[in-house]
Amino acid sequence: ETEMKSALNQLQRENDDLRNSCSEQKTALLELADQLSKSKMETEELRFDVDISKENKWMSDKDAMNCHQCQASFYLARRKHHCRNCGLIFCHDCSNNKMLLPSSSRPLRVCDECYKVL
């Protein structure tokens, strides 16, 4: 009878250990599911941003009389610069950033807004 009680106690401890392990694994699985969900949302947001940037068109020089950001007028000493990401035209001060873009192997000029987003 003592052996049976000892064996029963051993089985109850093992059962408790298995329940605790199962509970910890459920918690870990829920955390992973939450992380996966967040990653999927971030991926969708990035895809949306990429889709928007693909829609951007190269602005014609003749259509830009002022910097798209600060509205400074262009003239001989203030040149026009295209942002290589969004295609809009900016002055030097508002587009004095360089970044690697998928379209090039070297850093290219981007405007302040695209620099913040990218």
CSV table of C-alpha atoms in Angstrom, one decimal, residues 3-118:
chain,number,residue,atom,x,y,z
A,3,GLU,CA,4.4,1.6,-2.6
A,4,MET,CA,1.1,2.4,-4.3
A,5,LYS,CA,0.8,5.8,-2.4
A,6,SER,CA,4.3,6.6,-3.4
A,7,ALA,CA,3.6,5.7,-7.0
A,8,LEU,CA,0.4,7.7,-6.9
A,9,ASN,CA,2.2,10.8,-5.5
A,10,GLN,CA,4.9,10.4,-8.2
A,11,LEU,CA,2.2,10.3,-10.9
A,12,GLN,CA,0.4,13.3,-9.5
A,13,ARG,CA,3.7,15.3,-9.5
A,14,GLU,CA,4.3,14.3,-13.1
A,15,ASN,CA,0.7,15.2,-13.9
A,16,ASP,CA,1.2,18.7,-12.3
A,17,ASP,CA,4.5,19.2,-14.1
A,18,LEU,CA,2.8,18.3,-17.4
A,19,ARG,CA,-0.1,20.7,-16.7
A,20,ASN,CA,2.4,23.5,-15.9
A,21,SER,CA,4.4,22.8,-19.0
A,22,CYS,CA,1.2,22.7,-21.1
A,23,SER,CA,0.1,26.1,-19.6
A,24,GLU,CA,3.5,27.7,-20.3
A,25,GLN,CA,3.4,26.4,-23.9
A,26,LYS,CA,-0.1,27.8,-24.4
A,27,THR,CA,1.1,31.2,-23.2
A,28,ALA,CA,4.1,31.1,-25.5
A,29,LEU,CA,1.9,30.1,-28.4
A,30,LEU,CA,-0.5,33.0,-27.7
A,31,GLU,CA,2.5,35.4,-27.6
A,32,LEU,CA,3.8,34.1,-30.9
A,33,ALA,CA,0.4,34.4,-32.5
A,34,ASP,CA,0.2,38.0,-31.3
A,35,GLN,CA,3.7,38.7,-32.7
A,36,LEU,CA,2.7,37.1,-36.0
A,37,SER,CA,-0.4,39.2,-36.2
A,38,LYS,CA,1.5,42.4,-35.6
A,39,SER,CA,4.1,41.4,-38.2
A,40,LYS,CA,1.4,40.7,-40.7
A,41,MET,CA,-0.1,44.2,-40.1
A,42,GLU,CA,3.3,45.8,-40.4
A,43,THR,CA,3.9,43.9,-43.7
A,44,GLU,CA,0.6,45.1,-45.0
A,45,GLU,CA,1.4,48.7,-44.0
A,46,LEU,CA,4.8,48.5,-45.8
A,47,ARG,CA,3.1,47.0,-48.9
A,48,PHE,CA,0.6,49.9,-48.8
A,49,ASP,CA,3.5,52.4,-48.6
A,50,VAL,CA,5.3,50.7,-51.5
A,51,ASP,CA,2.1,50.8,-53.6
A,52,ILE,CA,1.8,54.5,-52.8
A,53,SER,CA,5.4,55.2,-53.8
A,54,LYS,CA,4.9,53.3,-57.0
A,55,GLU,CA,2.0,55.6,-57.9
A,56,ASN,CA,4.2,58.7,-57.5
A,57,LYS,CA,5.1,60.3,-60.9
A,58,TRP,CA,8.1,62.3,-61.9
A,59,MET,CA,7.1,65.9,-61.7
A,60,SER,CA,8.0,68.0,-64.7
A,61,ASP,CA,10.5,70.8,-64.2
A,62,LYS,CA,8.2,73.3,-65.9
A,63,ASP,CA,5.4,72.5,-63.4
A,64,ALA,CA,7.5,73.6,-60.4
A,65,MET,CA,8.0,77.3,-59.7
A,66,ASN,CA,8.4,76.8,-55.9
A,67,CYS,CA,9.9,74.1,-53.6
A,68,HIS,CA,7.2,71.6,-52.8
A,69,GLN,CA,8.1,71.8,-49.1
A,70,CYS,CA,9.1,75.3,-48.1
A,71,GLN,CA,7.6,77.1,-51.1
A,72,ALA,CA,10.9,79.0,-51.8
A,73,SER,CA,10.9,80.3,-55.4
A,74,PHE,CA,13.4,78.8,-57.9
A,75,TYR,CA,15.8,81.0,-59.8
A,76,LEU,CA,19.3,80.8,-61.2
A,77,ALA,CA,21.0,80.4,-57.8
A,78,ARG,CA,18.3,78.1,-56.3
A,79,ARG,CA,18.1,75.0,-58.4
A,80,LYS,CA,15.4,72.4,-58.6
A,81,HIS,CA,16.1,68.9,-57.3
A,82,HIS,CA,13.9,65.9,-57.8
A,83,CYS,CA,13.3,63.5,-54.9
A,84,ARG,CA,14.3,60.1,-56.3
A,85,ASN,CA,11.5,58.4,-54.3
A,86,CYS,CA,8.4,60.5,-54.7
A,87,GLY,CA,9.4,62.4,-57.9
A,88,LEU,CA,8.4,65.9,-56.5
A,89,ILE,CA,10.7,68.9,-56.9
A,90,PHE,CA,12.4,70.6,-53.9
A,91,CYS,CA,15.1,73.1,-53.2
A,92,HIS,CA,18.5,71.9,-51.9
A,93,ASP,CA,17.7,72.5,-48.3
A,94,CYS,CA,14.5,70.4,-48.4
A,95,SER,CA,16.1,67.5,-50.3
A,96,ASN,CA,19.6,67.3,-48.8
A,97,ASN,CA,19.3,63.7,-47.8
A,98,LYS,CA,20.7,60.6,-49.5
A,99,MET,CA,19.4,57.0,-49.1
A,100,LEU,CA,19.8,53.7,-50.8
A,101,LEU,CA,16.6,53.0,-52.8
A,102,PRO,CA,15.7,49.7,-54.5
A,103,SER,CA,16.1,51.3,-57.9
A,104,SER,CA,19.9,52.0,-57.4
A,105,SER,CA,23.1,50.6,-56.0
A,106,ARG,CA,24.2,54.0,-54.7
A,107,PRO,CA,22.5,56.5,-52.3
A,108,LEU,CA,20.2,58.9,-54.1
A,109,ARG,CA,18.7,62.3,-53.2
A,110,VAL,CA,15.4,62.2,-51.3
A,111,CYS,CA,13.2,64.9,-49.8
A,112,ASP,CA,12.9,65.4,-46.0
A,113,GLU,CA,9.5,63.7,-45.9
A,114,CYS,CA,10.6,60.6,-47.8
A,115,TYR,CA,13.7,60.5,-45.6
A,116,LYS,CA,11.5,60.4,-42.5
A,117,VAL,CA,9.2,57.7,-43.9
A,118,LEU,CA,11.9,55.5,-45.4
